[in-house]
Coordinates of C-alpha atoms and ligand atoms in Angstrom, one line a residue:
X126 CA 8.7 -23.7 -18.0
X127 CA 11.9 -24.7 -20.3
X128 CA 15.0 -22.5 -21.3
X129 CA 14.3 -20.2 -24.0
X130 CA 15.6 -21.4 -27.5
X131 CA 16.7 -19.6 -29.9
X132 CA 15.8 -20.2 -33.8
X133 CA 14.1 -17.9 -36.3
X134 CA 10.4 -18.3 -36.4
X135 CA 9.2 -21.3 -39.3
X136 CA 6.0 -21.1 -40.0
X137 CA 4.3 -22.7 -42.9
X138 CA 6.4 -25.1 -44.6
X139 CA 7.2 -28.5 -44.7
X140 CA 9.2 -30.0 -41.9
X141 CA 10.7 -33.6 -42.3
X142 CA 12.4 -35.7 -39.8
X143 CA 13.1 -39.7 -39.2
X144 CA 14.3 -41.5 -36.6
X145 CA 15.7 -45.3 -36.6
X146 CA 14.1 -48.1 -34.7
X147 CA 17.2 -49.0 -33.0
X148 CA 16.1 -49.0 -29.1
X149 CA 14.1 -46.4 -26.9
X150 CA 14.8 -42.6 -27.7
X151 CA 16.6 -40.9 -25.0
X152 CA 17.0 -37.4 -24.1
X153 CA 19.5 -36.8 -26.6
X154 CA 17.4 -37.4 -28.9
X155 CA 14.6 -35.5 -27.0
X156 CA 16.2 -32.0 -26.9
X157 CA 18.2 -32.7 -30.4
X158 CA 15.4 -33.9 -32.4
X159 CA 12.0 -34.8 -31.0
X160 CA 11.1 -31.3 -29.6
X161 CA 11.6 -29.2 -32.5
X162 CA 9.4 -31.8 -34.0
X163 CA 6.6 -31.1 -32.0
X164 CA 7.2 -27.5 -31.5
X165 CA 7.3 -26.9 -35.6
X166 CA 4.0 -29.3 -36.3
X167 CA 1.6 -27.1 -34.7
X168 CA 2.2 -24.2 -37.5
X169 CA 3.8 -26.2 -40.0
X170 CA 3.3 -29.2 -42.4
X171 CA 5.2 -31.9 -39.9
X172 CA 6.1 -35.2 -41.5
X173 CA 7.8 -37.4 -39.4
X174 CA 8.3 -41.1 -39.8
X175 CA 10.5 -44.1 -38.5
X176 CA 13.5 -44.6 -40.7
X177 CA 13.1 -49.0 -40.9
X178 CA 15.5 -49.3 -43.7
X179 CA 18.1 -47.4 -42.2
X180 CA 17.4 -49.6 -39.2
X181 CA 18.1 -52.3 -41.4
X182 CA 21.7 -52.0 -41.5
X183 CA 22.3 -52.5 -38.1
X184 CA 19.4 -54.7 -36.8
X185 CA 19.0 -58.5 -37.7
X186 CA 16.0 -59.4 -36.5
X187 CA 12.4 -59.2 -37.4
X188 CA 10.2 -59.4 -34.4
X189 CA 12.9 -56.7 -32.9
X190 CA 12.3 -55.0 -35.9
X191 CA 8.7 -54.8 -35.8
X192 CA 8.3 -54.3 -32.3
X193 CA 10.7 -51.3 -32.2
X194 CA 9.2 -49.6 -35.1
X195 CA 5.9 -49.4 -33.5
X196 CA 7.5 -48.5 -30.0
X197 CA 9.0 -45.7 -31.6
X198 CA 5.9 -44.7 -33.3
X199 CA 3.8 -44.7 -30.0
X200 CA 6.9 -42.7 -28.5
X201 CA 6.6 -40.0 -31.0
X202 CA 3.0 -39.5 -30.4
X203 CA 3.5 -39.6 -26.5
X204 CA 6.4 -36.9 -26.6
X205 CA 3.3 -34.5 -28.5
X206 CA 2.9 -35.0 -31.7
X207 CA -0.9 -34.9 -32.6
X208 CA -1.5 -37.7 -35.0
X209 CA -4.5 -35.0 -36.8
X210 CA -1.8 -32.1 -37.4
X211 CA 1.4 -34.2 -38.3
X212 CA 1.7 -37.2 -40.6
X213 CA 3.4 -39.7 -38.9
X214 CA 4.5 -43.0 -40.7
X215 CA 7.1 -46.2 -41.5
X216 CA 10.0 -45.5 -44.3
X217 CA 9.0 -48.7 -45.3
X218 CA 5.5 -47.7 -46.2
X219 CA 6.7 -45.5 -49.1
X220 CA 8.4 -47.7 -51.9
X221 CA 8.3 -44.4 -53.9
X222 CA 11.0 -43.7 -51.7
X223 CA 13.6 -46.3 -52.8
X224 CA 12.7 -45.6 -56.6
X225 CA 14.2 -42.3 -56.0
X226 CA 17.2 -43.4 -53.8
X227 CA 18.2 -45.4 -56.9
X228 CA 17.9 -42.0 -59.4
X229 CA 20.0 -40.1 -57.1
X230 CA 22.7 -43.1 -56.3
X231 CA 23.2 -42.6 -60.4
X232 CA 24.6 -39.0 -59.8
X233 CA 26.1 -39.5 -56.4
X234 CA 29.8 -39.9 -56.3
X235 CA 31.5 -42.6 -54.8
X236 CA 34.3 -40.2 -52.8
X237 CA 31.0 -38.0 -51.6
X238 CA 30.0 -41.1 -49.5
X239 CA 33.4 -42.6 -48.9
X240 CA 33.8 -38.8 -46.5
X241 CA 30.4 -39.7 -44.7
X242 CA 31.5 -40.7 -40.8
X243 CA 29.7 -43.6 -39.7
X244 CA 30.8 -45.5 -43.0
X245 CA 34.2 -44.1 -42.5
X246 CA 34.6 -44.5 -39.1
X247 CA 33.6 -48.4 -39.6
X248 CA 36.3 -48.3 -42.1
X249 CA 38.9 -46.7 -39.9
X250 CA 37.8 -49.1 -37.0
X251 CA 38.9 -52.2 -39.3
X252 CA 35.1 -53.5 -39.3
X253 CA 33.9 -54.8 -42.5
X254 CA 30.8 -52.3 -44.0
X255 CA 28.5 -53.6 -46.2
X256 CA 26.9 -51.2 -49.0
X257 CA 23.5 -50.5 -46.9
X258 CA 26.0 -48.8 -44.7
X259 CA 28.0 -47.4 -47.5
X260 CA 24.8 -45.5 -49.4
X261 CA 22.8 -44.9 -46.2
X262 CA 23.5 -41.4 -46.8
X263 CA 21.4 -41.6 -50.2
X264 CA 18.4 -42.9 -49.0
X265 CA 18.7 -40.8 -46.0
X266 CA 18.6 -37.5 -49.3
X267 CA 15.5 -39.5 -50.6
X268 CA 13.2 -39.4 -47.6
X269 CA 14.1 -35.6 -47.4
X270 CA 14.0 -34.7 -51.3
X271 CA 10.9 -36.8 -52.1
X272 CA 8.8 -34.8 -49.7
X273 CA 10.0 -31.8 -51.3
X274 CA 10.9 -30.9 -47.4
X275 CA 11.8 -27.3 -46.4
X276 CA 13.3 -27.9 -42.7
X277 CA 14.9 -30.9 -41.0
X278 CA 15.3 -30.7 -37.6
X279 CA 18.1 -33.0 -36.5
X280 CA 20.9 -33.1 -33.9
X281 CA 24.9 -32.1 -34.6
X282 CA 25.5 -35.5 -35.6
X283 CA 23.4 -35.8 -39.1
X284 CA 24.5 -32.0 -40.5
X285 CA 26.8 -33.7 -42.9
X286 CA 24.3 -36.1 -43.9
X287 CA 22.1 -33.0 -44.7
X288 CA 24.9 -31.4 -46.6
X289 CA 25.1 -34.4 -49.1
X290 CA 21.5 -34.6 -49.2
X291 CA 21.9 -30.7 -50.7
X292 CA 24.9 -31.9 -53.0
X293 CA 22.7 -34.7 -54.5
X294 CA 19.6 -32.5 -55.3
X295 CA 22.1 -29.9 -56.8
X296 CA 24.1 -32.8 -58.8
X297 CA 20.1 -34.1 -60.6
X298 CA 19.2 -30.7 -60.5
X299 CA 22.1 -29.8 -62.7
X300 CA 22.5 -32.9 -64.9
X301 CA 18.5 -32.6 -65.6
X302 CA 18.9 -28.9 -66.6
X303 CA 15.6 -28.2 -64.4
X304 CA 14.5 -27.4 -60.8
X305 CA 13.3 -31.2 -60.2
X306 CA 14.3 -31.4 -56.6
X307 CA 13.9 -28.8 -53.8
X308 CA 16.9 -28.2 -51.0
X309 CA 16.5 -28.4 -47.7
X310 CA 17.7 -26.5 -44.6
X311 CA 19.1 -28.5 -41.7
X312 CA 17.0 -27.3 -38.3
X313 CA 19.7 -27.5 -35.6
X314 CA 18.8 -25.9 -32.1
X315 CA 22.5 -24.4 -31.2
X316 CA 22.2 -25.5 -27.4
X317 CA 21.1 -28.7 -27.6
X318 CA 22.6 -29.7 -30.6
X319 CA 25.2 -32.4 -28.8
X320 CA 23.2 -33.6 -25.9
X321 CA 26.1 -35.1 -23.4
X322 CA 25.6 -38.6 -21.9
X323 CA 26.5 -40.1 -18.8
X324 CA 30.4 -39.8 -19.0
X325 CA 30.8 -36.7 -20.9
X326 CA 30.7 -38.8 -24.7
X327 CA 28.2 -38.0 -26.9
X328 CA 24.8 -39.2 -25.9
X329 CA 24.1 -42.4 -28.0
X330 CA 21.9 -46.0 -27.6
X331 CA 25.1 -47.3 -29.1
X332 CA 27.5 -45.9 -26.4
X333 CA 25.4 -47.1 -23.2
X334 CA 25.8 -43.9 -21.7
X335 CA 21.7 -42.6 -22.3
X336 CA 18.7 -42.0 -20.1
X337 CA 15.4 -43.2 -21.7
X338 CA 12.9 -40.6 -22.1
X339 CA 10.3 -43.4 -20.8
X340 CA 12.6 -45.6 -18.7
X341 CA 11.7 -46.7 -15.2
X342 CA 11.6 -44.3 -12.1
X343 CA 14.3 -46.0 -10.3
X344 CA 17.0 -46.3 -13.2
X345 CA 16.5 -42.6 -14.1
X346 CA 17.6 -42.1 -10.3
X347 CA 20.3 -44.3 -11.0
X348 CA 21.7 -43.1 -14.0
X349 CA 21.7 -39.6 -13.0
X350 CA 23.1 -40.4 -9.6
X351 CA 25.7 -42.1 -11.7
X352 CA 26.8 -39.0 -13.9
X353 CA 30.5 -38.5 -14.1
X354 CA 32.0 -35.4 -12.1
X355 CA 35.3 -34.4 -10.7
X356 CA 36.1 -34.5 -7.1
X357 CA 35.8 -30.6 -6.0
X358 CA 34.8 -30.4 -2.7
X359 CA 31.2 -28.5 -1.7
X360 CA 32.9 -25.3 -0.5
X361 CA 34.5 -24.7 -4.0
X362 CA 34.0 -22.9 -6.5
X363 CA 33.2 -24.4 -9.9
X364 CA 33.3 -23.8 -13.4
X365 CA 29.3 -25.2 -15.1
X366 CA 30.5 -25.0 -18.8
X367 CA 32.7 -28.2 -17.9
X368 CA 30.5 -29.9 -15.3
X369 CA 28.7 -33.1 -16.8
X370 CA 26.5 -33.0 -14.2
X371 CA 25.8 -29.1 -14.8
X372 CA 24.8 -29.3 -18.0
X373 CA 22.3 -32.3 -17.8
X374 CA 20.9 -29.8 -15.3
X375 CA 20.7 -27.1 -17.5
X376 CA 18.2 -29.1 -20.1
X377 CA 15.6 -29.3 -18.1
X378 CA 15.8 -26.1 -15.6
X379 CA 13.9 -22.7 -16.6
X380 CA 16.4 -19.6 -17.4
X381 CA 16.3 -18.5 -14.0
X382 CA 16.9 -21.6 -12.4
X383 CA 19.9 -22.3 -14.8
X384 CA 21.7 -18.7 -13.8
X385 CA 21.0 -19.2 -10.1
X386 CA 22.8 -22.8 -10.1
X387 CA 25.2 -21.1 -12.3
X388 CA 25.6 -18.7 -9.4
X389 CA 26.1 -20.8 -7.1
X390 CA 28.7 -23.0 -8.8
X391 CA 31.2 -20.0 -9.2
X392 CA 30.4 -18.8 -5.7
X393 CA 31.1 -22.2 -3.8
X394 CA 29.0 -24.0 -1.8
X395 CA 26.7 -26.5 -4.1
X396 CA 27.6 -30.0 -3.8
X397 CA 26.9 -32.4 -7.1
X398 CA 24.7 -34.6 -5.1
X399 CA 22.4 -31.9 -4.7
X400 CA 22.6 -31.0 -8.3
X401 CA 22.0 -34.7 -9.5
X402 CA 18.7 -34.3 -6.7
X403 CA 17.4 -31.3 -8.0
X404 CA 17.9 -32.6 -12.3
X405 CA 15.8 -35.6 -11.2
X406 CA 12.9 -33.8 -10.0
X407 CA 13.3 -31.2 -12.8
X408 CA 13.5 -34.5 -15.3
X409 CA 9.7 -35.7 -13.5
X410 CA 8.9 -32.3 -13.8
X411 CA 9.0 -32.1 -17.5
X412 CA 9.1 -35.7 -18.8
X413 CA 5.9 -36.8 -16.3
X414 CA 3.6 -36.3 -18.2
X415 CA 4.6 -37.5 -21.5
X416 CA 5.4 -40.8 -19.8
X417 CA 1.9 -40.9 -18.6
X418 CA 0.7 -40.3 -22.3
X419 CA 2.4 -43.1 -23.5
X420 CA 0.9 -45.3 -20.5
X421 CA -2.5 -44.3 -21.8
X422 CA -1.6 -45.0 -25.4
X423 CA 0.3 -48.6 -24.8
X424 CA -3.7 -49.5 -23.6
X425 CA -4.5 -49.2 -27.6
X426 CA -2.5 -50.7 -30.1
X427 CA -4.1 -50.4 -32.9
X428 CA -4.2 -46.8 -32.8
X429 CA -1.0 -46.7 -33.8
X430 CA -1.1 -48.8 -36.6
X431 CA -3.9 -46.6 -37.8
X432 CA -1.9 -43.5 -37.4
X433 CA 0.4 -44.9 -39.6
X434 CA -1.5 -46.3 -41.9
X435 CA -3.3 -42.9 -42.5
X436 CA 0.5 -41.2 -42.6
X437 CA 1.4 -43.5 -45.4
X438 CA -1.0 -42.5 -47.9
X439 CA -0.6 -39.2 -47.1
X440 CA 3.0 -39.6 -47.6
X441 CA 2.9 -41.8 -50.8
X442 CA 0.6 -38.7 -52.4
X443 CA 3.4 -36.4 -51.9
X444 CA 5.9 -39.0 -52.5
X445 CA 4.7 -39.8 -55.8
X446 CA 4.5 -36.4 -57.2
X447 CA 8.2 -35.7 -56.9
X448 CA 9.0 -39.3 -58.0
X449 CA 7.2 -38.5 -60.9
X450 CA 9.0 -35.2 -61.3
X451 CA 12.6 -36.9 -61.3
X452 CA 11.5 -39.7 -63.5
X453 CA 10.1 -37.3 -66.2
X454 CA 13.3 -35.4 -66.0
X455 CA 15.6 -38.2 -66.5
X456 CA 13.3 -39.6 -69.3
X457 CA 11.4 -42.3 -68.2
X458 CA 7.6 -41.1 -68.0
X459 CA 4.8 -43.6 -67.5
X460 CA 3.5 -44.7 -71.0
Ligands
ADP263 P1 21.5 -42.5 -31.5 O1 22.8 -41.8 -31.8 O2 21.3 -42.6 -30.0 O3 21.4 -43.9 -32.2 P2 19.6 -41.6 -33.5 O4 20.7 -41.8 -34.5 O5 18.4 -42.5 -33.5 O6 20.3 -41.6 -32.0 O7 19.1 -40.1 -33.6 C1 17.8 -39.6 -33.8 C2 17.8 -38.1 -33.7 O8 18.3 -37.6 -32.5 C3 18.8 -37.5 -34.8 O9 18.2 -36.3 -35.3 C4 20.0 -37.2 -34.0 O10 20.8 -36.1 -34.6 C5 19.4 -36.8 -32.7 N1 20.4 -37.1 -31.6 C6 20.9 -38.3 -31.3 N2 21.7 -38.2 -30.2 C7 21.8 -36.9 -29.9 C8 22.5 -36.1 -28.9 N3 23.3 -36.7 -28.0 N4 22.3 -34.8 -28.8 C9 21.5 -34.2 -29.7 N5 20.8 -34.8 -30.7 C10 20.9 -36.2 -30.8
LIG264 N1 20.0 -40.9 -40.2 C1 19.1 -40.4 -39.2 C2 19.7 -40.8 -37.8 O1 20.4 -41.7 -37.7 C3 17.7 -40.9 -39.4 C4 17.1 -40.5 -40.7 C5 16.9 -41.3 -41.7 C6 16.7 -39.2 -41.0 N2 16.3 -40.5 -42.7 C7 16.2 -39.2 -42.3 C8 16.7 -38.0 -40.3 C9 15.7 -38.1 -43.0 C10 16.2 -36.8 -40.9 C11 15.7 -36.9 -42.3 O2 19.3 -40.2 -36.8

C-alpha cells in the first residue's frame, strides 16, 4: 500500500523512542517517528514511552498534563503498537531515570549544551530559558542510555540530541575507565525525515501549521484544501520536488501512484485542487483505520493505564540494572 522505505533491516535489538505530551501527534510525527516505531516492535525489543518531564518545560498545567499524557499513550497504541510485544510507558514512571540524568549532567559540559538548538534558539530569540530547557538534552541521553538502547527512531530534528546523547556515554565511559554505558544509533528514515506542514515550514504543534493524525473529517478537508501552492495554471507544467502540495501527496500515495502524479506534473495538465482531492482520500485511505482503533480504545480507559502500568515495571527492571552499572562505576554501590 505505502512507498517503499529504505533502511537496513534491524532485527533483534532494542529500539527506544519518546514522545512529549505537548498536543495531538500529527503526521509529522507519524511518518518521522511513529511508524518506524511500529514497524521495528514486531521483530525487535520496542520500548516506547511518553516523555512527561520533557513536557514539563513547556506545559504549566496539571490536568493538561495528565490528560495529554494518557491521550498520547492511547494514540500510540491506536497507530499499532501492540501493548503484548512493545513496552509502552510514562518517563515519569522510571525515577531510575533522573538518578542517572544527574551522573551524566557531572560529565556533561556546559558549551556541549549551550550548542543544542531549542535552548539556543530561545536564547537567540531574547526569551528567557530556564535550566529544564537548558539540560533537556541530558535527560533526553538518560531515557536512551538507561535502557541500554540500540536504535532510536526519530525525525531530522532530534539528530543532534542523539549526537550528545553519544558524547555523554563516551565522556562516563571514558572518565570510569569501563564500558558502563552502551551508544546508540539514531533511526532516521531519509524521506520522511522533515515532514513539511501546511506552508512549507517544518511540520510542528508549535508552528500551527499540522494535520492531526486523529483530527476531525472536516478539518483534515480543510487543512489540506488550505496547503500553500504557487499560482501555475492547470495546463502547465510543474516541478513536484518544490510543490507543498506535491509532497504531502507523496506520503501517503503507493510508488506507482507517486511517479504517475509525478508524470503528470512535468507534462502539464494536473491542477492542485485535484491533487489536494486525491491526498485526502489517500489520507482516509491509510489513517482510517487507525482512527477507528482509537475510537474503540477511548470506550476503555483503564486499559491504558494498565498498559502503562505493566510498561513501567518492565522498564524500571531494565532501568535499574544500568543505574546500577553507572553508580558502581563512579563508586557509590549499595551498602
Ligand atoms: P513537534 O515538533 O510537533 O512538537 P515532537 O517534538 O513531539 O513534535 O516530536 C515527536 C517525534 O516526531 C520526534 O521523533 C520528532 O523528530 C518527530 N517529528 C516531529 N515533527 C516532525 C516532522 N515535521 N517531520 C518528521 N519528523 C517529525
Ligand atoms: N526530545 C524528543 C522530542 O522532542 C522527545 C524525547 C525525549 C525522546 N526523550 C527521548 C526521543 C528519548 C527519543 C529518545 O521529540
Amino acid at each position: 500500500m505505502e512507498a517503499a522505505l529504505t533502511q537496513p533491516a534491524v532485527r533483534g535489538k532494542r529500539i527506544l523512542s519518546g514522545i512529549q505530551p505537548t498536543g495531538a501527534p500529527h503526521i509529522g510525527n507519524y511518518f518521522g517517528a511513529i511508524r518506524q516505531y511500529v514497524d521495528l516492535h514486531h521483530e525487535n525489543d520496542g520500548f516506547y514511552f511518553v516523555a512527561n518531564y520533557h513536557a514539563l518545560t513547556t506545559v504549566r498545567d496539571a490536568e493538561t498534563m495528565t490528560r495529554q499524557s494518557l491521550d498520547v499513550a492511547l494514540d500510540l497504541l491506536a497507530c499499532g503498537l501492540d501493548p503484548a510485544r512493545a513496552t509502552v510507558f510514562l518517563q515519569s514512571d522510571i525515577p531510575e531515570v533522573m538518578e542517572l540524568t544527574w551522573i551524566l549532567t557531572c560529565v556533561t559540559p556546559m558549551g556541549l549544551l549551550e550548542r543544542c538548538h531549542a535552548y539556543k534558539d530561545k536564547v537567540s530569540q531574547g526569551l528567557p530559558a530556564d535550566h529544564g530547557l537548558f539540560a533537556y538534552p541530558v535527560l533526553m541521553a538518560a531515557d536512551i542510555l538507561a535502557y541500554d538502547s540500540d536504535y532510536v527512531p526519530v525525525g531530522q530534528d532530534q539528530k543532534q540530541h542523539l549526537e550528545v546523547t553519544r558524547d555523554i556515554a563516551t565522556r562516563l565511559n571514558y572518565a570510569f575507565g569501563q564500558e558502563i554505558l552502551k551508544l546508540p544509533e539514531p533511526y532516521i528514515m531519509p524521506q520522511v525525515a522533515t515532514v513539511p506542514g501546511l506552508d512549507g515550514r517544518k511540520m510542528s504543534k508549535s508552528y500551527g501549521n499540522d494535520i492531526g493524525i486523529f483530527e476531525d473529517d472536516a478539518s483534515v478537508k480543510r487543512k489540506i484544501m488550505r496547503v500553500v501552492t504557487d499560482s501555475t495554471p492547470v495546463e502547465d507544467p510543474k516541478d513536484p520536488s518544490t510543490c507543498n502540495a506535491f509532497q504531502l501527496f507523496a506520503l501517503f500515495a503507493t510508488e506507482e501512484e507517486r511517479a504517475e502524479m509525478e508524470r503528470r506534473y512535468r507534462e502539464g495538465g494536473v491542477g492542485y485542487g485535484e491533487v489536494k482531492k486525491q491526498t485526502i482520500e489517500l489520507f482516509h485511505r491509510l489513517l482510517d483505520p487507525l482512527r477507528e482503533r482509537r475510537r474503540a480504545l477511548e470506550r476503555d480507559p483503564d486499559f491504558v493505564r494498565d498498559v502503562l502500568r505493566q510498561g513501567a515495571k518492565r522498564a524500571r527492571g531494565h532501568a535499574a540494572e544500568v543505574l546500577e552499572r553507572a553508580r558502581t562505576a563512579c563508586g557509590m554501590p549499595r551498602l
